[in-house]
Amino acid sequence: AQSVSQHNHHVILSEAASLELGCNYSYGGTVNLFWYVQYPGQHLQLLLKYFSGDPLVKGIKGFEAEFIKSKFSFNLRKPSVQWSDTAEYFCAGASGNTGKLIFGQGTTLQVKP
Amino acid sequence: EAQVTQNPRYLITVTGKKLTVTCSQNMNHEYMSWYRQDPGLGLRQIYYSMNVEVTDKGDVPEGYKVSRKEKRNFPLILESPSPNQTSLYFCASSLKPSGRGGQPQHFGDGTRLSIL
């Protein structure tokens, strides 16, 4: 069955620390992968996406992610976090012509000033 | 302004009283979808629609109905709400499904439902 899982449920960092949030997927065939961010009290916004080409994708606000097919992973990274990055982060996957979009459980990031 | 609009934003109601949450998008998107967000479970897809009059079940469709009579609207109907449907609901739309070329979803602001 198709699935997306996020290992870290709650991460606490100090400002300027580096961030890596894990995401693993289970899909047969071509997969499109996304990272969304949800700031407190707001709706989800797209951070970045991968669907083909360069496996290292860059998104907004200095975030990047690397698609590693051999590891079924799409981890999110940021070299230096800011207090304003405090939010919930969701990895999601979709495949082919189906309308299904599967989300991971989410990771709550708390950045201490 | 391109947006997905949900109404109401908040609703407290009682078990068994039918309710409808409306969703409207102004981007001429073909694809629309409903999700519920629960702590520790992330977002789970309830129903989606590939186009007008084309709807299909997501992962948690039980207790919900949808319709897609017009391209811009995709209401979520709870015929007989129960307390386990208390949740935060999001509607989203995109030009095509996310599996086609990485189409990103545009999300509404959410509807918080409490069913007593």
PDB file of C-alpha atoms in Angstrom:
ATOM      1  CA  ALA A   1       0.000   0.000   0.000  1.00  0.00           C
ATOM      2  CA  GLN A   2       1.119   3.537  -0.660  1.00  0.00           C
ATOM      3  CA  SER A   3       2.278   5.427   2.382  1.00  0.00           C
ATOM      4  CA  VAL A   4       4.264   8.412   3.593  1.00  0.00           C
ATOM      5  CA  SER A   5       5.869   8.476   7.015  1.00  0.00           C
ATOM      6  CA  GLN A   6       7.687  11.117   8.999  1.00  0.00           C
ATOM      7  CA  HIS A   7      10.007   9.934  11.734  1.00  0.00           C
ATOM      8  CA  ASN A   8      10.285  13.006  13.881  1.00  0.00           C
ATOM      9  CA  HIS A   9       7.063  14.120  15.499  1.00  0.00           C
ATOM     10  CA  HIS A  10       8.381  16.982  17.580  1.00  0.00           C
ATOM     11  CA  VAL A  11      11.685  18.770  17.056  1.00  0.00           C
ATOM     12  CA  ILE A  12      13.068  21.572  19.209  1.00  0.00           C
ATOM     13  CA  LEU A  13      16.002  23.624  17.938  1.00  0.00           C
ATOM     14  CA  SER A  14      17.737  26.819  18.822  1.00  0.00           C
ATOM     15  CA  GLU A  15      17.994  29.597  16.274  1.00  0.00           C
ATOM     16  CA  ALA A  16      20.822  29.127  13.768  1.00  0.00           C
ATOM     17  CA  ALA A  17      20.840  25.362  14.230  1.00  0.00           C
ATOM     18  CA  SER A  18      20.626  23.155  11.157  1.00  0.00           C
ATOM     19  CA  LEU A  19      17.439  21.256  10.417  1.00  0.00           C
ATOM     20  CA  GLU A  20      16.753  17.918   8.831  1.00  0.00           C
ATOM     21  CA  LEU A  21      13.276  16.378   8.906  1.00  0.00           C
ATOM     22  CA  GLY A  22      12.864  12.843   7.696  1.00  0.00           C
ATOM     23  CA  CYS A  23      10.299  11.605   5.201  1.00  0.00           C
ATOM     24  CA  ASN A  24      10.042   8.120   3.741  1.00  0.00           C
ATOM     25  CA  TYR A  25       7.580   6.972   1.126  1.00  0.00           C
ATOM     26  CA  SER A  26       6.292   3.702  -0.194  1.00  0.00           C
ATOM     27  CA  TYR A  27       5.083   3.949  -3.778  1.00  0.00           C
ATOM     28  CA  GLY A  28       5.376   1.801  -6.847  1.00  0.00           C
ATOM     29  CA  GLY A  29       6.340   3.619 -10.019  1.00  0.00           C
ATOM     30  CA  THR A  30       6.698   7.347 -10.426  1.00  0.00           C
ATOM     31  CA  VAL A  31       6.102   9.423  -7.336  1.00  0.00           C
ATOM     32  CA  ASN A  32       5.586  13.143  -6.856  1.00  0.00           C
ATOM     33  CA  LEU A  33       6.672  14.387  -3.432  1.00  0.00           C
ATOM     34  CA  PHE A  34       5.890  17.572  -1.552  1.00  0.00           C
ATOM     35  CA  TRP A  35       6.707  19.397   1.635  1.00  0.00           C
ATOM     36  CA  TYR A  36       4.053  21.683   3.046  1.00  0.00           C
ATOM     37  CA  VAL A  37       4.294  24.019   6.029  1.00  0.00           C
ATOM     38  CA  GLN A  38       1.503  25.074   8.356  1.00  0.00           C
ATOM     39  CA  TYR A  39       2.203  28.127  10.500  1.00  0.00           C
ATOM     40  CA  PRO A  40       0.138  28.405  13.703  1.00  0.00           C
ATOM     41  CA  GLY A  41      -3.501  29.062  12.883  1.00  0.00           C
ATOM     42  CA  GLN A  42      -2.944  29.095   9.140  1.00  0.00           C
ATOM     43  CA  HIS A  43      -3.562  26.813   6.202  1.00  0.00           C
ATOM     44  CA  LEU A  44      -0.941  24.668   4.522  1.00  0.00           C
ATOM     45  CA  GLN A  45       1.465  26.277   2.090  1.00  0.00           C
ATOM     46  CA  LEU A  46       3.793  24.599  -0.355  1.00  0.00           C
ATOM     47  CA  LEU A  47       7.479  24.701   0.575  1.00  0.00           C
ATOM     48  CA  LEU A  48       8.838  22.661  -2.313  1.00  0.00           C
ATOM     49  CA  LYS A  49       8.101  19.725  -4.577  1.00  0.00           C
ATOM     50  CA  TYR A  50       9.807  17.023  -6.599  1.00  0.00           C
ATOM     51  CA  PHE A  51       8.354  15.291  -9.638  1.00  0.00           C
ATOM     52  CA  SER A  52      11.293  14.757 -11.988  1.00  0.00           C
ATOM     53  CA  GLY A  53      14.804  15.958 -12.843  1.00  0.00           C
ATOM     54  CA  ASP A  54      17.368  17.174 -10.330  1.00  0.00           C
ATOM     55  CA  PRO A  55      16.825  15.230  -7.096  1.00  0.00           C
ATOM     56  CA  LEU A  56      17.944  18.225  -5.043  1.00  0.00           C
ATOM     57  CA  VAL A  57      15.106  20.701  -5.000  1.00  0.00           C
ATOM     58  CA  LYS A  58      15.097  24.156  -3.513  1.00  0.00           C
ATOM     59  CA  GLY A  59      12.044  25.798  -2.091  1.00  0.00           C
ATOM     60  CA  ILE A  60      10.992  28.977  -0.427  1.00  0.00           C
ATOM     61  CA  LYS A  61      12.571  30.488   2.693  1.00  0.00           C
ATOM     62  CA  GLY A  62      15.885  28.663   2.259  1.00  0.00           C
ATOM     63  CA  PHE A  63      14.500  25.136   2.487  1.00  0.00           C
ATOM     64  CA  GLU A  64      15.703  22.312   0.296  1.00  0.00           C
ATOM     65  CA  ALA A  65      15.022  18.592   0.006  1.00  0.00           C
ATOM     66  CA  GLU A  66      16.766  15.678  -1.613  1.00  0.00           C
ATOM     67  CA  PHE A  67      14.959  12.830  -3.347  1.00  0.00           C
ATOM     68  CA  ILE A  68      16.947   9.634  -2.785  1.00  0.00           C
ATOM     69  CA  LYS A  69      15.223   6.875  -4.697  1.00  0.00           C
ATOM     70  CA  SER A  70      17.382   4.068  -3.293  1.00  0.00           C
ATOM     71  CA  LYS A  71      16.395   5.039   0.239  1.00  0.00           C
ATOM     72  CA  PHE A  72      12.781   5.963  -0.551  1.00  0.00           C
ATOM     73  CA  SER A  73      13.446   9.235   1.211  1.00  0.00           C
ATOM     74  CA  PHE A  74      12.720  12.925   0.688  1.00  0.00           C
ATOM     75  CA  ASN A  75      14.228  14.682   3.685  1.00  0.00           C
ATOM     76  CA  LEU A  76      13.769  18.385   4.270  1.00  0.00           C
ATOM     77  CA  ARG A  77      16.779  20.506   5.216  1.00  0.00           C
ATOM     78  CA  LYS A  78      17.625  24.038   6.176  1.00  0.00           C
ATOM     79  CA  PRO A  79      21.142  25.103   7.155  1.00  0.00           C
ATOM     80  CA  SER A  80      20.122  27.699   9.741  1.00  0.00           C
ATOM     81  CA  VAL A  81      16.623  27.934  11.223  1.00  0.00           C
ATOM     82  CA  GLN A  82      14.940  31.070  12.477  1.00  0.00           C
ATOM     83  CA  TRP A  83      12.327  31.577  15.150  1.00  0.00           C
ATOM     84  CA  SER A  84       9.819  32.287  12.353  1.00  0.00           C
ATOM     85  CA  ASP A  85      10.261  28.703  11.102  1.00  0.00           C
ATOM     86  CA  THR A  86       8.253  27.469  14.078  1.00  0.00           C
ATOM     87  CA  ALA A  87       5.451  25.531  12.398  1.00  0.00           C
ATOM     88  CA  GLU A  88       4.172  22.086  11.514  1.00  0.00           C
ATOM     89  CA  TYR A  89       5.729  20.429   8.491  1.00  0.00           C
ATOM     90  CA  PHE A  90       4.068  17.792   6.336  1.00  0.00           C
ATOM     91  CA  CYS A  91       5.517  15.521   3.725  1.00  0.00           C
ATOM     92  CA  ALA A  92       3.077  14.266   1.084  1.00  0.00           C
ATOM     93  CA  GLY A  93       3.135  11.969  -1.923  1.00  0.00           C
ATOM     94  CA  ALA A  94       1.057  11.378  -5.022  1.00  0.00           C
ATOM     95  CA  SER A  95       1.401   9.084  -7.972  1.00  0.00           C
ATOM     96  CA  GLY A  96       0.114   8.864 -11.502  1.00  0.00           C
ATOM     97  CA  ASN A  97      -3.389   9.676 -12.544  1.00  0.00           C
ATOM     98  CA  THR A  98      -5.099   8.896  -9.268  1.00  0.00           C
ATOM     99  CA  GLY A  99      -6.469  11.758  -7.235  1.00  0.00           C
ATOM    100  CA  LYS A 100      -5.031  10.444  -3.994  1.00  0.00           C
ATOM    101  CA  LEU A 101      -2.598  12.579  -2.031  1.00  0.00           C
ATOM    102  CA  ILE A 102      -1.127  10.932   1.068  1.00  0.00           C
ATOM    103  CA  PHE A 103       0.307  12.940   3.925  1.00  0.00           C
ATOM    104  CA  GLY A 104       2.745  11.954   6.618  1.00  0.00           C
ATOM    105  CA  GLN A 105       1.854  12.428  10.263  1.00  0.00           C
ATOM    106  CA  GLY A 106       3.532  15.808  10.442  1.00  0.00           C
ATOM    107  CA  THR A 107       6.485  17.188  12.405  1.00  0.00           C
ATOM    108  CA  THR A 108       6.087  20.051  14.816  1.00  0.00           C
ATOM    109  CA  LEU A 109       9.160  22.267  14.783  1.00  0.00           C
ATOM    110  CA  GLN A 110       9.757  24.628  17.655  1.00  0.00           C
ATOM    111  CA  VAL A 111      12.610  27.097  17.282  1.00  0.00           C
ATOM    112  CA  LYS A 112      13.798  28.779  20.437  1.00  0.00           C
ATOM    113  CA  PRO A 113      15.034  32.356  20.060  1.00  0.00           C
TER     114      PRO A 113
ATOM    115  CA  GLU B   1      -7.049  37.178  -5.558  1.00  0.00           C
ATOM    116  CA  ALA B   2      -6.693  33.427  -6.116  1.00  0.00           C
ATOM    117  CA  GLN B   3      -8.180  31.611  -3.189  1.00  0.00           C
ATOM    118  CA  VAL B   4     -10.053  28.660  -1.751  1.00  0.00           C
ATOM    119  CA  THR B   5     -12.874  29.752   0.518  1.00  0.00           C
ATOM    120  CA  GLN B   6     -14.446  27.546   3.158  1.00  0.00           C
ATOM    121  CA  ASN B   7     -17.511  28.258   5.254  1.00  0.00           C
ATOM    122  CA  PRO B   8     -18.124  28.190   8.098  1.00  0.00           C
ATOM    123  CA  ARG B   9     -14.751  28.610   9.777  1.00  0.00           C
ATOM    124  CA  TYR B  10     -16.031  27.299  13.080  1.00  0.00           C
ATOM    125  CA  LEU B  11     -19.087  25.250  13.964  1.00  0.00           C
ATOM    126  CA  ILE B  12     -20.305  23.595  17.134  1.00  0.00           C
ATOM    127  CA  THR B  13     -23.260  21.300  16.617  1.00  0.00           C
ATOM    128  CA  VAL B  14     -24.904  18.202  18.017  1.00  0.00           C
ATOM    129  CA  THR B  15     -24.886  14.561  17.020  1.00  0.00           C
ATOM    130  CA  GLY B  16     -27.206  13.733  14.159  1.00  0.00           C
ATOM    131  CA  LYS B  17     -27.877  17.241  12.886  1.00  0.00           C
ATOM    132  CA  LYS B  18     -27.013  17.359   9.194  1.00  0.00           C
ATOM    133  CA  LEU B  19     -24.453  19.957   8.202  1.00  0.00           C
ATOM    134  CA  THR B  20     -22.695  21.152   5.081  1.00  0.00           C
ATOM    135  CA  VAL B  21     -19.304  22.771   4.815  1.00  0.00           C
ATOM    136  CA  THR B  22     -18.963  24.744   1.615  1.00  0.00           C
ATOM    137  CA  CYS B  23     -15.805  25.102  -0.441  1.00  0.00           C
ATOM    138  CA  SER B  24     -15.338  27.376  -3.417  1.00  0.00           C
ATOM    139  CA  GLN B  25     -12.304  28.146  -5.571  1.00  0.00           C
ATOM    140  CA  ASN B  26     -11.859  30.935  -8.119  1.00  0.00           C
ATOM    141  CA  MET B  27      -8.900  29.514 -10.052  1.00  0.00           C
ATOM    142  CA  ASN B  28     -10.814  27.325 -12.529  1.00  0.00           C
ATOM    143  CA  HIS B  29      -9.144  24.256 -11.047  1.00  0.00           C
ATOM    144  CA  GLU B  30     -10.289  20.827 -12.160  1.00  0.00           C
ATOM    145  CA  TYR B  31      -9.206  18.986  -9.042  1.00  0.00           C
ATOM    146  CA  MET B  32     -10.620  19.505  -5.560  1.00  0.00           C
ATOM    147  CA  SER B  33     -10.250  17.539  -2.348  1.00  0.00           C
ATOM    148  CA  TRP B  34     -11.257  17.407   1.302  1.00  0.00           C
ATOM    149  CA  TYR B  35      -8.990  16.492   4.206  1.00  0.00           C
ATOM    150  CA  ARG B  36      -9.372  16.190   7.922  1.00  0.00           C
ATOM    151  CA  GLN B  37      -6.500  17.008  10.249  1.00  0.00           C
ATOM    152  CA  ASP B  38      -6.197  15.284  13.608  1.00  0.00           C
ATOM    153  CA  PRO B  39      -3.282  15.496  16.077  1.00  0.00           C
ATOM    154  CA  GLY B  40      -0.679  12.828  15.442  1.00  0.00           C
ATOM    155  CA  LEU B  41      -2.402  11.633  12.278  1.00  0.00           C
ATOM    156  CA  GLY B  42      -1.535  14.419   9.871  1.00  0.00           C
ATOM    157  CA  LEU B  43      -3.999  15.116   7.074  1.00  0.00           C
ATOM    158  CA  ARG B  44      -6.153  12.319   5.781  1.00  0.00           C
ATOM    159  CA  GLN B  45      -8.018  12.558   2.522  1.00  0.00           C
ATOM    160  CA  ILE B  46     -11.787  12.187   2.727  1.00  0.00           C
ATOM    161  CA  TYR B  47     -12.965  12.604  -0.869  1.00  0.00           C
ATOM    162  CA  TYR B  48     -11.604  14.104  -4.025  1.00  0.00           C
ATOM    163  CA  SER B  49     -12.975  15.214  -7.358  1.00  0.00           C
ATOM    164  CA  MET B  50     -11.091  15.057 -10.642  1.00  0.00           C
ATOM    165  CA  ASN B  51     -13.672  17.237 -12.414  1.00  0.00           C
ATOM    166  CA  VAL B  52     -17.355  18.140 -12.489  1.00  0.00           C
ATOM    167  CA  GLU B  53     -19.535  15.129 -11.640  1.00  0.00           C
ATOM    168  CA  VAL B  54     -16.433  12.985 -10.962  1.00  0.00           C
ATOM    169  CA  THR B  55     -15.817  12.178  -7.305  1.00  0.00           C
ATOM    170  CA  ASP B  56     -14.025   9.363  -5.529  1.00  0.00           C
ATOM    171  CA  LYS B  57     -13.243   8.167  -2.030  1.00  0.00           C
ATOM    172  CA  GLY B  58     -10.060   9.014  -0.220  1.00  0.00           C
ATOM    173  CA  ASP B  59      -8.779   7.133   2.793  1.00  0.00           C
ATOM    174  CA  VAL B  60     -11.475   8.088   5.322  1.00  0.00           C
ATOM    175  CA  PRO B  61     -14.794   8.573   3.475  1.00  0.00           C
ATOM    176  CA  GLU B  62     -17.116   6.955   6.022  1.00  0.00           C
ATOM    177  CA  GLY B  63     -19.785   9.324   7.298  1.00  0.00           C
ATOM    178  CA  TYR B  64     -19.202  11.936   4.605  1.00  0.00           C
ATOM    179  CA  LYS B  65     -20.728  12.809   1.239  1.00  0.00           C
ATOM    180  CA  VAL B  66     -19.643  15.216  -1.458  1.00  0.00           C
ATOM    181  CA  SER B  67     -20.950  16.550  -4.728  1.00  0.00           C
ATOM    182  CA  ARG B  68     -19.386  18.415  -7.622  1.00  0.00           C
ATOM    183  CA  LYS B  69     -22.120  19.973  -9.717  1.00  0.00           C
ATOM    184  CA  GLU B  70     -20.086  23.010 -10.692  1.00  0.00           C
ATOM    185  CA  LYS B  71     -16.373  23.369 -11.218  1.00  0.00           C
ATOM    186  CA  ARG B  72     -15.863  25.970  -8.508  1.00  0.00           C
ATOM    187  CA  ASN B  73     -17.800  24.322  -5.653  1.00  0.00           C
ATOM    188  CA  PHE B  74     -17.158  21.143  -3.707  1.00  0.00           C
ATOM    189  CA  PRO B  75     -19.320  20.933  -0.566  1.00  0.00           C
ATOM    190  CA  LEU B  76     -18.697  18.403   2.181  1.00  0.00           C
ATOM    191  CA  ILE B  77     -21.849  16.961   3.722  1.00  0.00           C
ATOM    192  CA  LEU B  78     -22.168  15.223   7.067  1.00  0.00           C
ATOM    193  CA  GLU B  79     -25.606  13.596   6.976  1.00  0.00           C
ATOM    194  CA  SER B  80     -25.576  12.439  10.596  1.00  0.00           C
ATOM    195  CA  PRO B  81     -22.525  13.861  12.360  1.00  0.00           C
ATOM    196  CA  SER B  82     -20.994  11.973  15.255  1.00  0.00           C
ATOM    197  CA  PRO B  83     -18.422  13.046  17.872  1.00  0.00           C
ATOM    198  CA  ASN B  84     -15.615  11.149  16.101  1.00  0.00           C
ATOM    199  CA  GLN B  85     -16.002  13.605  13.234  1.00  0.00           C
ATOM    200  CA  THR B  86     -14.858  16.451  15.445  1.00  0.00           C
ATOM    201  CA  SER B  87     -11.818  17.694  13.583  1.00  0.00           C
ATOM    202  CA  LEU B  88     -10.193  20.437  11.529  1.00  0.00           C
ATOM    203  CA  TYR B  89     -11.229  20.202   7.881  1.00  0.00           C
ATOM    204  CA  PHE B  90      -9.401  21.577   4.877  1.00  0.00           C
ATOM    205  CA  CYS B  91     -10.545  21.931   1.315  1.00  0.00           C
ATOM    206  CA  ALA B  92      -7.914  22.169  -1.413  1.00  0.00           C
ATOM    207  CA  SER B  93      -7.777  22.568  -5.169  1.00  0.00           C
ATOM    208  CA  SER B  94      -5.267  22.305  -7.983  1.00  0.00           C
ATOM    209  CA  LEU B  95      -5.279  22.556 -11.747  1.00  0.00           C
ATOM    210  CA  LYS B  96      -4.671  18.810 -12.037  1.00  0.00           C
ATOM    211  CA  PRO B  97      -4.154  16.052  -9.437  1.00  0.00           C
ATOM    212  CA  SER B  98      -0.862  16.257  -7.568  1.00  0.00           C
ATOM    213  CA  GLY B  99       0.357  13.048  -9.206  1.00  0.00           C
ATOM    214  CA  ARG B 100       0.487  14.763 -12.589  1.00  0.00           C
ATOM    215  CA  GLY B 101       3.654  16.810 -12.792  1.00  0.00           C
ATOM    216  CA  GLY B 102       3.742  17.741  -9.136  1.00  0.00           C
ATOM    217  CA  GLN B 103       0.705  19.990  -9.041  1.00  0.00           C
ATOM    218  CA  PRO B 104       0.663  21.787  -5.674  1.00  0.00           C
ATOM    219  CA  GLN B 105      -2.541  22.017  -3.720  1.00  0.00           C
ATOM    220  CA  HIS B 106      -4.038  25.382  -2.758  1.00  0.00           C
ATOM    221  CA  PHE B 107      -5.631  25.082   0.659  1.00  0.00           C
ATOM    222  CA  GLY B 108      -8.511  26.912   2.283  1.00  0.00           C
ATOM    223  CA  ASP B 109      -8.219  28.359   5.778  1.00  0.00           C
ATOM    224  CA  GLY B 110      -9.891  25.399   7.432  1.00  0.00           C
ATOM    225  CA  THR B 111     -13.147  24.649   9.226  1.00  0.00           C
ATOM    226  CA  ARG B 112     -13.076  23.572  12.837  1.00  0.00           C
ATOM    227  CA  LEU B 113     -16.023  21.306  13.593  1.00  0.00           C
ATOM    228  CA  SER B 114     -17.031  20.273  17.089  1.00  0.00           C
ATOM    229  CA  ILE B 115     -19.778  17.676  17.345  1.00  0.00           C
ATOM    230  CA  LEU B 116     -21.198  17.176  20.797  1.00  0.00           C
TER     231      LEU B 116
END
